[in-house]
Amino acid sequence: MATQNKIQKNSLIIFLFTLVVIAQTATSQNCLTIGCPGINECCSHTGYCGTNVEHCGFWCLSGPCQLSKSSSSYRLNDGPRGKIESIVTPALFHRLMRKVGSNCTGKGFYTREAFITAVKSFEGYKGTVAKREIAAILAQFSYESGNFCYKEEVTSETYCSSSKTYPCQSGKKYYGRGLLQSIKWNEFYGEAGKYLGLPLLKDPDMVARSPEVAFKFAMWFWKTEVGPSLRLGFGATTMRINGIECGGMSWNAEAMQNRINQYLEICKWFGVNPGKDLYC
């Protein structure tokens, strides 16, 4: 009887282990739609997550992809500069928000004051900033939040990975919130919280409650993850944020063009040259 119980116990352990492996495999094969759970992982064009050259090299679609060593002739952080308050005036911010519908959860949530406070809380943005980079930031924030319409991603997914550094908290979900709703998973909330000094792992909903936290959360990703691509032009920032639109496939061409159009429009408002490297 004892031997039989031991066999049943071992069988149960093997079964549970298999379920974990299957779940992890499913996640790794799904990164084209749900992203990679690890902050250091890249999503390849085949839908697998990893950190090797086959994931982060030429066919990398999102995450910390290995960037080209060359630079664009129009770096996003070059060109005309000014203080953030003088670039994003009340009139310009109102112009951005006029597209927000009355039925949007983000209506009245995202404010100019919260944006300026968040931007100036990061080193490198406290003095003068490049107008072209601010145009790119606003365009990406606008596109990823549905023209500032949404505070949260519309999903029932939990986005909880088996991270030892940033374990999921009971009852919490780590789907996209705020301005860059492609930011998901507990590792990203944990890392952002550590950087910002905020309990985002325990309270991810803070991003959808506070406009200042929402902008800081997005700016954290921009500075730490998107920042290295600024020398390559606008298209490279899209690769960092939502690379599944890259590659020139017909099914994503319209989405990419809509994103670019927003950037071109804001560059026109600022009176700056958008550059040539718009596609990724």
PDB file of C-alpha atoms in Angstrom:
ATOM      1  CA  MET A   1       0.000   0.000   0.000  1.00  0.00           C
ATOM      2  CA  ALA A   2       2.833   2.382   0.895  1.00  0.00           C
ATOM      3  CA  THR A   3       4.506   1.599  -2.420  1.00  0.00           C
ATOM      4  CA  GLN A   4       1.266   2.296  -4.286  1.00  0.00           C
ATOM      5  CA  ASN A   5       0.838   5.658  -2.507  1.00  0.00           C
ATOM      6  CA  LYS A   6       4.417   6.584  -3.372  1.00  0.00           C
ATOM      7  CA  ILE A   7       3.828   5.751  -7.041  1.00  0.00           C
ATOM      8  CA  GLN A   8       0.641   7.863  -7.064  1.00  0.00           C
ATOM      9  CA  LYS A   9       2.471  10.752  -5.394  1.00  0.00           C
ATOM     10  CA  ASN A  10       5.325  10.629  -7.923  1.00  0.00           C
ATOM     11  CA  SER A  11       2.838  10.434 -10.794  1.00  0.00           C
ATOM     12  CA  LEU A  12       1.075  13.545  -9.477  1.00  0.00           C
ATOM     13  CA  ILE A  13       4.384  15.428  -9.222  1.00  0.00           C
ATOM     14  CA  ILE A  14       5.283  14.490 -12.802  1.00  0.00           C
ATOM     15  CA  PHE A  15       1.813  15.519 -14.001  1.00  0.00           C
ATOM     16  CA  LEU A  16       2.022  18.931 -12.300  1.00  0.00           C
ATOM     17  CA  PHE A  17       5.533  19.493 -13.643  1.00  0.00           C
ATOM     18  CA  THR A  18       4.294  18.695 -17.146  1.00  0.00           C
ATOM     19  CA  LEU A  19       1.497  21.243 -16.786  1.00  0.00           C
ATOM     20  CA  VAL A  20       4.026  23.919 -15.807  1.00  0.00           C
ATOM     21  CA  VAL A  21       6.229  23.100 -18.805  1.00  0.00           C
ATOM     22  CA  ILE A  22       3.234  23.193 -21.150  1.00  0.00           C
ATOM     23  CA  ALA A  23       2.105  26.530 -19.743  1.00  0.00           C
ATOM     24  CA  GLN A  24       5.569  28.036 -20.105  1.00  0.00           C
ATOM     25  CA  THR A  25       5.879  26.688 -23.651  1.00  0.00           C
ATOM     26  CA  ALA A  26       2.504  28.141 -24.589  1.00  0.00           C
ATOM     27  CA  THR A  27       3.595  31.527 -23.288  1.00  0.00           C
ATOM     28  CA  SER A  28       6.919  31.401 -25.117  1.00  0.00           C
ATOM     29  CA  GLN A  29       5.177  30.566 -28.398  1.00  0.00           C
ATOM     30  CA  ASN A  30       2.600  33.320 -27.979  1.00  0.00           C
ATOM     31  CA  CYS A  31       4.792  36.382 -27.651  1.00  0.00           C
ATOM     32  CA  LEU A  32       3.576  37.795 -30.968  1.00  0.00           C
ATOM     33  CA  THR A  33       0.299  38.618 -29.226  1.00  0.00           C
ATOM     34  CA  ILE A  34       1.041  38.767 -25.494  1.00  0.00           C
ATOM     35  CA  GLY A  35       4.726  39.770 -25.359  1.00  0.00           C
ATOM     36  CA  CYS A  36       7.485  38.099 -23.348  1.00  0.00           C
ATOM     37  CA  PRO A  37       7.121  37.743 -19.569  1.00  0.00           C
ATOM     38  CA  GLY A  38      10.810  38.362 -18.821  1.00  0.00           C
ATOM     39  CA  ILE A  39      12.155  41.900 -18.909  1.00  0.00           C
ATOM     40  CA  ASN A  40      15.381  40.702 -20.585  1.00  0.00           C
ATOM     41  CA  GLU A  41      13.633  38.461 -23.133  1.00  0.00           C
ATOM     42  CA  CYS A  42      13.157  39.171 -26.829  1.00  0.00           C
ATOM     43  CA  CYS A  43      10.297  37.961 -29.014  1.00  0.00           C
ATOM     44  CA  SER A  44      11.393  36.396 -32.308  1.00  0.00           C
ATOM     45  CA  HIS A  45       9.399  36.376 -35.546  1.00  0.00           C
ATOM     46  CA  THR A  46       8.487  32.737 -34.854  1.00  0.00           C
ATOM     47  CA  GLY A  47       6.720  33.712 -31.627  1.00  0.00           C
ATOM     48  CA  TYR A  48       9.294  32.381 -29.167  1.00  0.00           C
ATOM     49  CA  CYS A  49      10.819  34.281 -26.224  1.00  0.00           C
ATOM     50  CA  GLY A  50      14.493  34.073 -25.347  1.00  0.00           C
ATOM     51  CA  THR A  51      17.747  35.925 -24.850  1.00  0.00           C
ATOM     52  CA  ASN A  52      19.903  34.332 -27.585  1.00  0.00           C
ATOM     53  CA  VAL A  53      20.811  35.848 -30.945  1.00  0.00           C
ATOM     54  CA  GLU A  54      17.988  33.959 -32.680  1.00  0.00           C
ATOM     55  CA  HIS A  55      15.560  35.862 -30.472  1.00  0.00           C
ATOM     56  CA  CYS A  56      17.304  39.229 -30.056  1.00  0.00           C
ATOM     57  CA  GLY A  57      19.099  39.389 -33.393  1.00  0.00           C
ATOM     58  CA  PHE A  58      17.926  40.265 -36.897  1.00  0.00           C
ATOM     59  CA  TRP A  59      14.466  38.685 -36.548  1.00  0.00           C
ATOM     60  CA  CYS A  60      13.705  40.207 -33.152  1.00  0.00           C
ATOM     61  CA  LEU A  61      10.236  41.813 -33.045  1.00  0.00           C
ATOM     62  CA  SER A  62      10.060  43.194 -29.520  1.00  0.00           C
ATOM     63  CA  GLY A  63      12.037  43.468 -26.299  1.00  0.00           C
ATOM     64  CA  PRO A  64      15.718  44.439 -25.957  1.00  0.00           C
ATOM     65  CA  CYS A  65      16.549  43.637 -29.599  1.00  0.00           C
ATOM     66  CA  GLN A  66      20.180  44.010 -30.667  1.00  0.00           C
ATOM     67  CA  LEU A  67      20.261  47.352 -32.443  1.00  0.00           C
ATOM     68  CA  SER A  68      22.143  48.298 -35.573  1.00  0.00           C
ATOM     69  CA  LYS A  69      25.464  50.007 -34.907  1.00  0.00           C
ATOM     70  CA  SER A  70      24.675  52.679 -37.468  1.00  0.00           C
ATOM     71  CA  SER A  71      22.746  55.843 -36.644  1.00  0.00           C
ATOM     72  CA  SER A  72      20.004  57.752 -38.409  1.00  0.00           C
ATOM     73  CA  SER A  73      20.814  61.140 -39.891  1.00  0.00           C
ATOM     74  CA  TYR A  74      17.849  62.381 -37.820  1.00  0.00           C
ATOM     75  CA  ARG A  75      18.356  61.233 -34.247  1.00  0.00           C
ATOM     76  CA  LEU A  76      15.217  61.746 -32.204  1.00  0.00           C
ATOM     77  CA  ASN A  77      17.114  63.467 -29.395  1.00  0.00           C
ATOM     78  CA  ASP A  78      18.865  65.937 -31.736  1.00  0.00           C
ATOM     79  CA  GLY A  79      17.561  69.130 -33.301  1.00  0.00           C
ATOM     80  CA  PRO A  80      15.606  72.074 -31.838  1.00  0.00           C
ATOM     81  CA  ARG A  81      15.283  71.988 -28.067  1.00  0.00           C
ATOM     82  CA  GLY A  82      13.374  73.775 -25.337  1.00  0.00           C
ATOM     83  CA  LYS A  83      11.911  73.297 -21.885  1.00  0.00           C
ATOM     84  CA  ILE A  84       9.087  70.797 -21.744  1.00  0.00           C
ATOM     85  CA  GLU A  85       6.647  73.454 -20.471  1.00  0.00           C
ATOM     86  CA  SER A  86       7.298  75.667 -23.469  1.00  0.00           C
ATOM     87  CA  ILE A  87       7.051  72.799 -25.965  1.00  0.00           C
ATOM     88  CA  VAL A  88       3.874  71.184 -24.630  1.00  0.00           C
ATOM     89  CA  THR A  89       1.773  74.282 -24.018  1.00  0.00           C
ATOM     90  CA  PRO A  90      -1.783  74.150 -22.628  1.00  0.00           C
ATOM     91  CA  ALA A  91      -3.128  74.875 -26.121  1.00  0.00           C
ATOM     92  CA  LEU A  92      -1.089  72.047 -27.677  1.00  0.00           C
ATOM     93  CA  PHE A  93      -2.095  69.548 -24.998  1.00  0.00           C
ATOM     94  CA  HIS A  94      -5.731  70.501 -25.486  1.00  0.00           C
ATOM     95  CA  ARG A  95      -5.232  69.878 -29.196  1.00  0.00           C
ATOM     96  CA  LEU A  96      -3.958  66.385 -28.408  1.00  0.00           C
ATOM     97  CA  MET A  97      -6.906  65.614 -26.159  1.00  0.00           C
ATOM     98  CA  ARG A  98      -9.633  66.815 -28.482  1.00  0.00           C
ATOM     99  CA  LYS A  99      -9.826  63.349 -30.055  1.00  0.00           C
ATOM    100  CA  VAL A 100     -10.761  61.736 -26.736  1.00  0.00           C
ATOM    101  CA  GLY A 101     -14.408  60.676 -26.900  1.00  0.00           C
ATOM    102  CA  SER A 102     -16.891  61.336 -24.120  1.00  0.00           C
ATOM    103  CA  ASN A 103     -17.275  57.579 -23.517  1.00  0.00           C
ATOM    104  CA  CYS A 104     -13.526  57.048 -23.034  1.00  0.00           C
ATOM    105  CA  THR A 105     -12.257  56.046 -19.583  1.00  0.00           C
ATOM    106  CA  GLY A 106      -9.263  58.310 -20.196  1.00  0.00           C
ATOM    107  CA  LYS A 107     -11.438  61.387 -20.731  1.00  0.00           C
ATOM    108  CA  GLY A 108     -10.089  64.035 -18.340  1.00  0.00           C
ATOM    109  CA  PHE A 109      -7.658  61.553 -16.761  1.00  0.00           C
ATOM    110  CA  TYR A 110      -4.459  62.343 -18.654  1.00  0.00           C
ATOM    111  CA  THR A 111      -3.454  65.910 -17.826  1.00  0.00           C
ATOM    112  CA  ARG A 112      -0.705  68.243 -19.008  1.00  0.00           C
ATOM    113  CA  GLU A 113       0.424  68.830 -15.427  1.00  0.00           C
ATOM    114  CA  ALA A 114       0.846  65.096 -14.811  1.00  0.00           C
ATOM    115  CA  PHE A 115       2.776  64.691 -18.068  1.00  0.00           C
ATOM    116  CA  ILE A 116       5.196  67.544 -17.353  1.00  0.00           C
ATOM    117  CA  THR A 117       5.752  66.426 -13.746  1.00  0.00           C
ATOM    118  CA  ALA A 118       6.463  62.880 -14.876  1.00  0.00           C
ATOM    119  CA  VAL A 119       8.859  63.890 -17.667  1.00  0.00           C
ATOM    120  CA  LYS A 120      10.837  66.250 -15.420  1.00  0.00           C
ATOM    121  CA  SER A 121      11.258  63.547 -12.774  1.00  0.00           C
ATOM    122  CA  PHE A 122      13.726  61.729 -15.059  1.00  0.00           C
ATOM    123  CA  GLU A 123      17.368  62.692 -15.475  1.00  0.00           C
ATOM    124  CA  GLY A 124      18.031  64.072 -18.904  1.00  0.00           C
ATOM    125  CA  TYR A 125      14.604  65.694 -19.150  1.00  0.00           C
ATOM    126  CA  LYS A 126      14.830  68.292 -16.399  1.00  0.00           C
ATOM    127  CA  GLY A 127      16.463  70.986 -18.539  1.00  0.00           C
ATOM    128  CA  THR A 128      15.900  71.326 -22.253  1.00  0.00           C
ATOM    129  CA  VAL A 129      14.552  68.459 -24.315  1.00  0.00           C
ATOM    130  CA  ALA A 130      14.512  67.712 -28.048  1.00  0.00           C
ATOM    131  CA  LYS A 131      11.230  68.612 -29.708  1.00  0.00           C
ATOM    132  CA  ARG A 132      11.541  65.630 -32.040  1.00  0.00           C
ATOM    133  CA  GLU A 133      11.794  63.212 -29.124  1.00  0.00           C
ATOM    134  CA  ILE A 134       8.804  64.760 -27.361  1.00  0.00           C
ATOM    135  CA  ALA A 135       6.843  64.421 -30.613  1.00  0.00           C
ATOM    136  CA  ALA A 136       7.783  60.727 -30.711  1.00  0.00           C
ATOM    137  CA  ILE A 137       6.844  60.244 -27.050  1.00  0.00           C
ATOM    138  CA  LEU A 138       3.439  61.858 -27.462  1.00  0.00           C
ATOM    139  CA  ALA A 139       2.750  59.971 -30.689  1.00  0.00           C
ATOM    140  CA  GLN A 140       3.603  56.601 -29.144  1.00  0.00           C
ATOM    141  CA  PHE A 141       1.682  57.351 -25.938  1.00  0.00           C
ATOM    142  CA  SER A 142      -1.342  58.475 -27.948  1.00  0.00           C
ATOM    143  CA  TYR A 143      -1.339  55.496 -30.287  1.00  0.00           C
ATOM    144  CA  GLU A 144      -0.811  52.879 -27.572  1.00  0.00           C
ATOM    145  CA  SER A 145      -3.673  54.263 -25.452  1.00  0.00           C
ATOM    146  CA  GLY A 146      -6.114  54.658 -28.346  1.00  0.00           C
ATOM    147  CA  ASN A 147      -5.679  58.434 -28.649  1.00  0.00           C
ATOM    148  CA  PHE A 148      -5.589  58.746 -24.842  1.00  0.00           C
ATOM    149  CA  CYS A 149      -8.964  56.996 -24.657  1.00  0.00           C
ATOM    150  CA  TYR A 150      -8.074  54.048 -22.422  1.00  0.00           C
ATOM    151  CA  LYS A 151      -6.551  53.747 -18.962  1.00  0.00           C
ATOM    152  CA  GLU A 152      -6.410  49.952 -19.091  1.00  0.00           C
ATOM    153  CA  GLU A 153      -6.078  47.219 -21.668  1.00  0.00           C
ATOM    154  CA  VAL A 154      -9.361  45.481 -22.440  1.00  0.00           C
ATOM    155  CA  THR A 155      -8.495  41.901 -21.491  1.00  0.00           C
ATOM    156  CA  SER A 156      -9.212  39.157 -18.967  1.00  0.00           C
ATOM    157  CA  GLU A 157      -5.616  37.848 -18.997  1.00  0.00           C
ATOM    158  CA  THR A 158      -3.596  37.814 -15.764  1.00  0.00           C
ATOM    159  CA  TYR A 159      -0.086  38.057 -17.300  1.00  0.00           C
ATOM    160  CA  CYS A 160       1.536  36.344 -14.317  1.00  0.00           C
ATOM    161  CA  SER A 161       4.868  34.568 -14.870  1.00  0.00           C
ATOM    162  CA  SER A 162       6.868  32.410 -12.467  1.00  0.00           C
ATOM    163  CA  SER A 163       9.378  35.154 -11.679  1.00  0.00           C
ATOM    164  CA  LYS A 164      11.416  34.653  -8.507  1.00  0.00           C
ATOM    165  CA  THR A 165      12.559  38.280  -8.460  1.00  0.00           C
ATOM    166  CA  TYR A 166       9.085  39.754  -8.865  1.00  0.00           C
ATOM    167  CA  PRO A 167       6.541  37.076  -7.894  1.00  0.00           C
ATOM    168  CA  CYS A 168       2.898  37.781  -8.642  1.00  0.00           C
ATOM    169  CA  GLN A 169       0.840  39.071  -5.754  1.00  0.00           C
ATOM    170  CA  SER A 170      -2.361  37.294  -4.809  1.00  0.00           C
ATOM    171  CA  GLY A 171      -5.349  38.436  -6.816  1.00  0.00           C
ATOM    172  CA  LYS A 172      -3.386  40.924  -8.942  1.00  0.00           C
ATOM    173  CA  LYS A 173      -3.342  41.115 -12.738  1.00  0.00           C
ATOM    174  CA  TYR A 174      -0.480  42.569 -14.737  1.00  0.00           C
ATOM    175  CA  TYR A 175      -2.086  43.492 -18.044  1.00  0.00           C
ATOM    176  CA  GLY A 176      -1.348  46.739 -19.870  1.00  0.00           C
ATOM    177  CA  ARG A 177      -2.269  50.005 -18.183  1.00  0.00           C
ATOM    178  CA  GLY A 178      -1.675  53.677 -18.828  1.00  0.00           C
ATOM    179  CA  LEU A 179      -0.034  55.109 -21.948  1.00  0.00           C
ATOM    180  CA  LEU A 180       2.002  52.136 -23.211  1.00  0.00           C
ATOM    181  CA  GLN A 181      -0.392  49.239 -22.848  1.00  0.00           C
ATOM    182  CA  SER A 182       2.036  46.846 -24.507  1.00  0.00           C
ATOM    183  CA  ILE A 183       3.863  46.844 -21.129  1.00  0.00           C
ATOM    184  CA  LYS A 184       2.584  43.699 -19.407  1.00  0.00           C
ATOM    185  CA  TRP A 185       3.698  40.978 -16.981  1.00  0.00           C
ATOM    186  CA  ASN A 186       4.715  41.080 -13.329  1.00  0.00           C
ATOM    187  CA  GLU A 187       8.444  41.451 -14.038  1.00  0.00           C
ATOM    188  CA  PHE A 188       7.841  44.755 -15.812  1.00  0.00           C
ATOM    189  CA  TYR A 189       5.615  46.098 -13.046  1.00  0.00           C
ATOM    190  CA  GLY A 190       8.142  44.979 -10.446  1.00  0.00           C
ATOM    191  CA  GLU A 191      11.122  46.505 -12.244  1.00  0.00           C
ATOM    192  CA  ALA A 192       9.266  49.760 -12.908  1.00  0.00           C
ATOM    193  CA  GLY A 193       8.161  49.949  -9.286  1.00  0.00           C
ATOM    194  CA  LYS A 194      11.715  49.462  -8.095  1.00  0.00           C
ATOM    195  CA  TYR A 195      12.990  52.222 -10.398  1.00  0.00           C
ATOM    196  CA  LEU A 196      10.202  54.659  -9.527  1.00  0.00           C
ATOM    197  CA  GLY A 197      10.016  53.848  -5.815  1.00  0.00           C
ATOM    198  CA  LEU A 198       6.379  52.759  -6.127  1.00  0.00           C
ATOM    199  CA  PRO A 199       4.660  49.509  -4.997  1.00  0.00           C
ATOM    200  CA  LEU A 200       3.509  48.622  -8.507  1.00  0.00           C
ATOM    201  CA  LEU A 201       3.948  44.875  -8.014  1.00  0.00           C
ATOM    202  CA  LYS A 202       1.557  44.938  -5.051  1.00  0.00           C
ATOM    203  CA  ASP A 203      -0.707  47.576  -6.550  1.00  0.00           C
ATOM    204  CA  PRO A 204      -0.552  47.557 -10.380  1.00  0.00           C
ATOM    205  CA  ASP A 205      -3.892  49.391 -10.506  1.00  0.00           C
ATOM    206  CA  MET A 206      -2.046  52.482  -9.294  1.00  0.00           C
ATOM    207  CA  VAL A 207      -1.084  53.078 -12.946  1.00  0.00           C
ATOM    208  CA  ALA A 208      -4.760  53.408 -13.879  1.00  0.00           C
ATOM    209  CA  ARG A 209      -5.672  55.492 -10.801  1.00  0.00           C
ATOM    210  CA  SER A 210      -3.061  58.228 -10.941  1.00  0.00           C
ATOM    211  CA  PRO A 211      -2.305  60.157 -14.153  1.00  0.00           C
ATOM    212  CA  GLU A 212       1.143  61.085 -12.820  1.00  0.00           C
ATOM    213  CA  VAL A 213       1.978  57.428 -12.126  1.00  0.00           C
ATOM    214  CA  ALA A 214       0.612  56.486 -15.558  1.00  0.00           C
ATOM    215  CA  PHE A 215       2.975  58.933 -17.274  1.00  0.00           C
ATOM    216  CA  LYS A 216       5.901  57.912 -15.039  1.00  0.00           C
ATOM    217  CA  PHE A 217       5.280  54.222 -15.805  1.00  0.00           C
ATOM    218  CA  ALA A 218       5.372  54.946 -19.542  1.00  0.00           C
ATOM    219  CA  MET A 219       8.375  57.273 -19.222  1.00  0.00           C
ATOM    220  CA  TRP A 220      10.265  54.593 -17.276  1.00  0.00           C
ATOM    221  CA  PHE A 221       9.874  52.231 -20.226  1.00  0.00           C
ATOM    222  CA  TRP A 222      10.753  54.996 -22.674  1.00  0.00           C
ATOM    223  CA  LYS A 223      13.950  55.943 -20.848  1.00  0.00           C
ATOM    224  CA  THR A 224      15.189  52.444 -19.992  1.00  0.00           C
ATOM    225  CA  GLU A 225      13.944  50.307 -22.892  1.00  0.00           C
ATOM    226  CA  VAL A 226      13.295  52.690 -25.782  1.00  0.00           C
ATOM    227  CA  GLY A 227      16.135  55.136 -25.048  1.00  0.00           C
ATOM    228  CA  PRO A 228      18.922  53.150 -26.772  1.00  0.00           C
ATOM    229  CA  SER A 229      16.976  53.297 -30.062  1.00  0.00           C
ATOM    230  CA  LEU A 230      16.619  57.089 -30.253  1.00  0.00           C
ATOM    231  CA  ARG A 231      19.678  57.358 -32.504  1.00  0.00           C
ATOM    232  CA  LEU A 232      17.952  55.169 -35.101  1.00  0.00           C
ATOM    233  CA  GLY A 233      14.819  57.205 -35.706  1.00  0.00           C
ATOM    234  CA  PHE A 234      11.108  56.830 -34.997  1.00  0.00           C
ATOM    235  CA  GLY A 235      10.754  53.367 -36.521  1.00  0.00           C
ATOM    236  CA  ALA A 236      13.206  51.888 -34.032  1.00  0.00           C
ATOM    237  CA  THR A 237      11.122  53.180 -31.106  1.00  0.00           C
ATOM    238  CA  THR A 238       8.113  51.308 -32.495  1.00  0.00           C
ATOM    239  CA  MET A 239      10.257  48.164 -32.624  1.00  0.00           C
ATOM    240  CA  ARG A 240      10.988  48.542 -28.916  1.00  0.00           C
ATOM    241  CA  ILE A 241       7.390  49.255 -27.951  1.00  0.00           C
ATOM    242  CA  ASN A 242       5.360  46.958 -30.175  1.00  0.00           C
ATOM    243  CA  GLY A 243       7.551  45.214 -32.715  1.00  0.00           C
ATOM    244  CA  ILE A 244       4.791  42.961 -34.043  1.00  0.00           C
ATOM    245  CA  GLU A 245       3.890  45.863 -36.350  1.00  0.00           C
ATOM    246  CA  CYS A 246       7.335  45.699 -37.933  1.00  0.00           C
ATOM    247  CA  GLY A 247       8.489  43.675 -40.899  1.00  0.00           C
ATOM    248  CA  GLY A 248       6.396  45.158 -43.690  1.00  0.00           C
ATOM    249  CA  MET A 249       3.616  42.550 -43.532  1.00  0.00           C
ATOM    250  CA  SER A 250       0.342  43.635 -45.126  1.00  0.00           C
ATOM    251  CA  TRP A 251      -1.711  42.781 -42.039  1.00  0.00           C
ATOM    252  CA  ASN A 252       0.160  45.307 -39.892  1.00  0.00           C
ATOM    253  CA  ALA A 253       0.882  47.991 -42.490  1.00  0.00           C
ATOM    254  CA  GLU A 254      -2.189  50.053 -41.618  1.00  0.00           C
ATOM    255  CA  ALA A 255      -1.430  49.998 -37.882  1.00  0.00           C
ATOM    256  CA  MET A 256       2.139  51.137 -38.457  1.00  0.00           C
ATOM    257  CA  GLN A 257       1.054  53.887 -40.837  1.00  0.00           C
ATOM    258  CA  ASN A 258      -1.487  55.196 -38.324  1.00  0.00           C
ATOM    259  CA  ARG A 259       1.243  55.345 -35.694  1.00  0.00           C
ATOM    260  CA  ILE A 260       3.566  57.197 -38.070  1.00  0.00           C
ATOM    261  CA  ASN A 261       0.823  59.617 -39.084  1.00  0.00           C
ATOM    262  CA  GLN A 262       0.389  60.684 -35.468  1.00  0.00           C
ATOM    263  CA  TYR A 263       4.119  61.326 -35.193  1.00  0.00           C
ATOM    264  CA  LEU A 264       4.172  63.346 -38.424  1.00  0.00           C
ATOM    265  CA  GLU A 265       1.231  65.435 -37.246  1.00  0.00           C
ATOM    266  CA  ILE A 266       2.867  66.340 -33.935  1.00  0.00           C
ATOM    267  CA  CYS A 267       6.199  67.076 -35.633  1.00  0.00           C
ATOM    268  CA  LYS A 268       4.302  69.504 -37.853  1.00  0.00           C
ATOM    269  CA  TRP A 269       2.824  71.206 -34.792  1.00  0.00           C
ATOM    270  CA  PHE A 270       6.330  71.546 -33.334  1.00  0.00           C
ATOM    271  CA  GLY A 271       7.830  72.695 -36.628  1.00  0.00           C
ATOM    272  CA  VAL A 272      10.523  69.988 -36.645  1.00  0.00           C
ATOM    273  CA  ASN A 273      11.751  67.606 -39.329  1.00  0.00           C
ATOM    274  CA  PRO A 274      10.472  64.066 -38.488  1.00  0.00           C
ATOM    275  CA  GLY A 275      13.408  62.358 -40.211  1.00  0.00           C
ATOM    276  CA  LYS A 276      13.429  59.525 -42.734  1.00  0.00           C
ATOM    277  CA  ASP A 277      13.655  56.369 -40.630  1.00  0.00           C
ATOM    278  CA  LEU A 278       9.942  56.141 -39.817  1.00  0.00           C
ATOM    279  CA  TYR A 279       9.391  52.438 -40.462  1.00  0.00           C
ATOM    280  CA  CYS A 280      10.834  49.470 -38.608  1.00  0.00           C
TER     281      CYS A 280
END
